[in-house]
Amino acid sequence: MTTSTVPPVPAVPTVPTSRLRIALAQLNTSVGDIDGNCDKIVDWTGRAAAAGADIVAFPEMAVVGYQVDDLALRKSFVRASRTALDALAGRLAEAGHGDVVAVVGYLDGSEATERRSGRPPGSPQDAMAVLHRGRVIVRSTKHHLPNYGVFDEFRYFVPGDTLPVVRVRGVDVAIAICEDLWQDGGPVSAARDARAGFLLSINASPYELDKDDVRLELVRRRAAEAGCALAYVNQVGGQDELVFDGDSVVVRADGEIIARGGQFTEELITFDVDAARADGLPPAGPVADGITVDHVLVSDGPAPEREPIAAPISERVSDEAEIWGALVLGLRDYVRKNGFRSVVIALSGGIDSALSTAIACDAIGPENVYCYSMPSKYSSEHSKGDAAEMARRTGVHFGTVPIEPMVRAFLDTVGESVQQLTGVAEENLQARVRGTTLMALSNQSGHLVLANGNKSELAVGYSTLYGDAVGGYAPLKDLFKVRVWELARWRNKAARERGEVPPIPENSIAKAPSAELRPGQLDTDSLPDYPMLDRLLDLYVEQDQGRDALIAAGFDEEVVDRTLRLVDLAEYKRRQYPPGTKITGKAFGRDRRLPITNAWRERSLRP
Amino acid sequence: MTTSTVPPVPAVPTVPTSRLRIALAQLNTSVGDIDGNCDKIVDWTGRAAAAGADIVAFPEMAVVGYQVDDLALRKSFVRASRTALDALAGRLAEAGHGDVVAVVGYLDGSEATERRSGRPPGSPQDAMAVLHRGRVIVRSTKHHLPNYGVFDEFRYFVPGDTLPVVRVRGVDVAIAICEDLWQDGGPVSAARDARAGFLLSINASPYELDKDDVRLELVRRRAAEAGCALAYVNQVGGQDELVFDGDSVVVRADGEIIARGGQFTEELITFDVDAARADGLPPAGPVADGITVDHVLVSDGPAPEREPIAAPISERVSDEAEIWGALVLGLRDYVRKNGFRSVVIALSGGIDSALSTAIACDAIGPENVYCYSMPSKYSSEHSKGDAAEMARRTGVHFGTVPIEPMVRAFLDTVGESVQQLTGVAEENLQARVRGTTLMALSNQSGHLVLANGNKSELAVGYSTLYGDAVGGYAPLKDLFKVRVWELARWRNKAARERGEVPPIPENSIAKAPSAELRPGQLDTDSLPDYPMLDRLLDLYVEQDQGRDALIAAGFDEEVVDRTLRLVDLAEYKRRQYPPGTKITGKAFGRDRRLPITNAWRERSLRP
């Protein structure tokens, strides 16, 4: 997306303006690492000061990271956040950056213990403070609390009802937190009523495919509603299932993009903006939605003349490149922030483990990726060959562990002492011997085990608990199978375009999927073909459509019933699966919550 | 607890009364089994009719079960609930029970799709309907939505703001739903303002140790506030981590208990109550907290003279008996409602697997319990002997699977192809071979695997992922180790008092805990002794106390730091553990939610 798509600029009356310089610190913080996050805030405020910024803005909850979950209910944690925030003001001044107005998200709360309806004990707050010359000059609390999808903020926070407005170089800058921008009314309307000259929004907004477009439209609409330019700063980085993409953006009231950050990269986005100078004070009483303006003066005179700065406007990338960026950063941060350095992967020669390996190579380098082929007597020659070829192309560590001796020992010993193992018991046994082998290598060498399952498999439970489901992270967890193939082709094409060797053997992409747990087994023995399965799953899982709607959409009744039954019965398996990077609206993680014990079937209602 | 603890009865002015007969159906419903639940409602309404009841009350959400989680956001599910509720009115009349006023909890919602701040799409409602003579005569929606601990009702429901008041035999009966009783103001105050002659509260209130005492105090206080007798009906039964204990209770306005159901049993609690006859209509406009009274007339004349009925007042039991009841019902329902018939347990000779086995025997009968001793070369003779003795005493199926051949195959094969497995890798390997063996037997014979870990172990991560953590359910998951011993002694004592053989060998209770994964290993090599560890965990986990408070409480600094570090780092392992019956305020289930990637350590803040 480029600025050429911006609508025509409407005529605006000439008002006195001041040219503010603002820096958005699109940072990768770590949940719970208060010391490290504060060090980063000091460091990046220094960079903003060096660029001559009047204001530097950090993401929502930058001091503690996001999401902190039940840590918000732990008093010692809230106290640590408050203490660190207060110390930060002094640290910035000592470092010589006290003149920069720093807008910092943090966790606040009280020592009170009483529980009232709808108020968590200690009344934690998703808060923001403005730091200047060694002091906290104003604080505020998020007004709208999201409580859907991956968000549970009614569980953790109490809402605020003030809008901080800081006058900097004569411009009244209003500050809102995240969801406050996504909901109608509230702080955006209050900013308009307060006649703010600029609106700053600090965020921790998780990535979803196409969300950058949604976000831009939203930011444009809110800028128009507020009647002033708007800057949106977001964090980047992986946090368990979530990955934050950055995509910080600044638009004028007419919607024109002034600056835009990239996705999945840490950046300081510095820009100049001509903002209306304030004329008098904002209203003293409540404005929109009962919100009161909390006005603070930093400096009233206009900004000095200075050399204009060139603001970055990052280009948008393809869907595949965007998803790839999410997968790579999601995995890299999970490995790094959990204290691992290397990963171990079961490389089967199939497409899923090949794509996992390619992602891992891009995330932490092939020198930190350990792949093992673990053939059984049912493994095909092409499987073993394709696994070795993948390793050769990428340069990962590679070894082979035949599983037949272990499988034989189980079959013989259990067979002699209790009963013969046959059918699914024998099939799953092979997967579990592989899982146990991976965990032994992980325990011995400290690698994080990656699980290679994709979303289509997980949806229908086509995996072995404690077998191929073993691992600490599952990079493909939120990718339907058809998307796995698309990304493999895209990654190979990108390599060719850069003159590099495509990492994934063509044969791993082209061959028919098979678990190879019995002779001649194919996925299609048990499942509809993947293009149809994925469409069905998209409707049932992502869009929550019922059985009748699926049949009305033209799917075969028998296929619908069989698939829905598989999905409904696989909840426990999915629950036990490792976390993975969330790409869509309803990944099988914290945003889709179903009981395990659940007799509901779409067809169970009496006619 | 007996009625002798009731405070003295205050003098009340004499008003005309009517003697109502009410039946509370303390039912075990199943989540999602709409057909089965409705069949039960018809059946139990018939029993109430046979007992001459004017009113029968079913628990909150009886039509769909509780908790339904994200099923509330699925339109086809909401539609099924609404359809079933409407049909139920007709079914009751057809069955000849139309004259009984039936109060039934169900899930309601609309077909609307718009998303507004704080309103889930489709606006689902935790609703209640009163059925009479084939029609729904009034509906209402829960007013206070709990959103803490195991409850996420802001995610699922929109609140209601009416109080239904049904005049039956001249008495105005007000009806509230669950949390409406736990919060100040709201429906209870509205019932008082509506001058209700009786208050009925329908509930799905999960068990917690000592909650019966809390509940009784609450019910008494609310009865006093409402100024009339109050009946509280609760469901029973297991639902994933939760178990509902029943404990339905009826008190007069002065606090005296009129009737009380048992815990963990399905019961129809029928009682007579002399309630004030209504004098005129309740106020037409809003009463307390903006709630409007929705008044419906069923019958205005007083109740006929009839033979008084003897209401049950169940005695309270000891803490151990209460916990045992929760564990047994929690496991039985998890097995049954998930379609299993039998369980398989690794019986080591230690206390944890012995207690699991005893619970399983009480839950589903020893004939459905399959135990296996899986000795390694490190297993002691007394372990093998104690396991066999436990099996002999209880009559469970018993077999032995030596794990040495499988362990040897792993050590040799992985050692030859990649690297030697030593230390923790070799220890965990033994646990994983056992886990794989159990799963093979489960796959072959359809048993549900039970994991035997207790809360102390889980807290500090003293277990092997995919090893002893394998299973579909973990009965001891929310029991600290000291409690495990207490329950074992209690269960044996109870057996002796009944003249039965105590199920658990004394040696399993008496010996020092050991994982037996290396020669001479004891739990105390890695952990503080259990009485101290459990006290520390109680403060840190249950009460969310910080490091400084623990040291101030007298715990050794080194022990505190070591233990807290273990707890903080074990989040992923706990997340992957099977669900288990929740006994306390913060089981390691859905009510304690922490990020996996989390750098926060209690000691991490700079001094």
mmCIF file of C-alpha atoms in Angstrom, chain A residues 5 107 134 157 274 314 444 454 523:
data_model
loop_
_atom_site.group_PDB
_atom_site.id
_atom_site.type_symbol
_atom_site.label_atom_id
_atom_site.label_comp_id
_atom_site.label_asym_id
_atom_site.label_seq_id
_atom_site.Cartn_x
_atom_site.Cartn_y
_atom_site.Cartn_z
ATOM 1 C CA THR A 5 -4.439 5.550 -2.501
ATOM 2 C CA LEU A 107 0.905 -1.665 34.943
ATOM 3 C CA GLY A 134 12.628 13.568 36.097
ATOM 4 C CA PHE A 157 -8.174 -4.373 34.932
ATOM 5 C CA ASP A 274 2.269 20.509 11.662
ATOM 6 C CA SER A 314 7.178 1.287 4.745
ATOM 7 C CA GLN A 444 20.539 -34.275 26.733
ATOM 8 C CA ASN A 454 -0.661 -27.929 10.905
ATOM 9 C CA ASP A 523 -4.004 -38.909 4.622
#
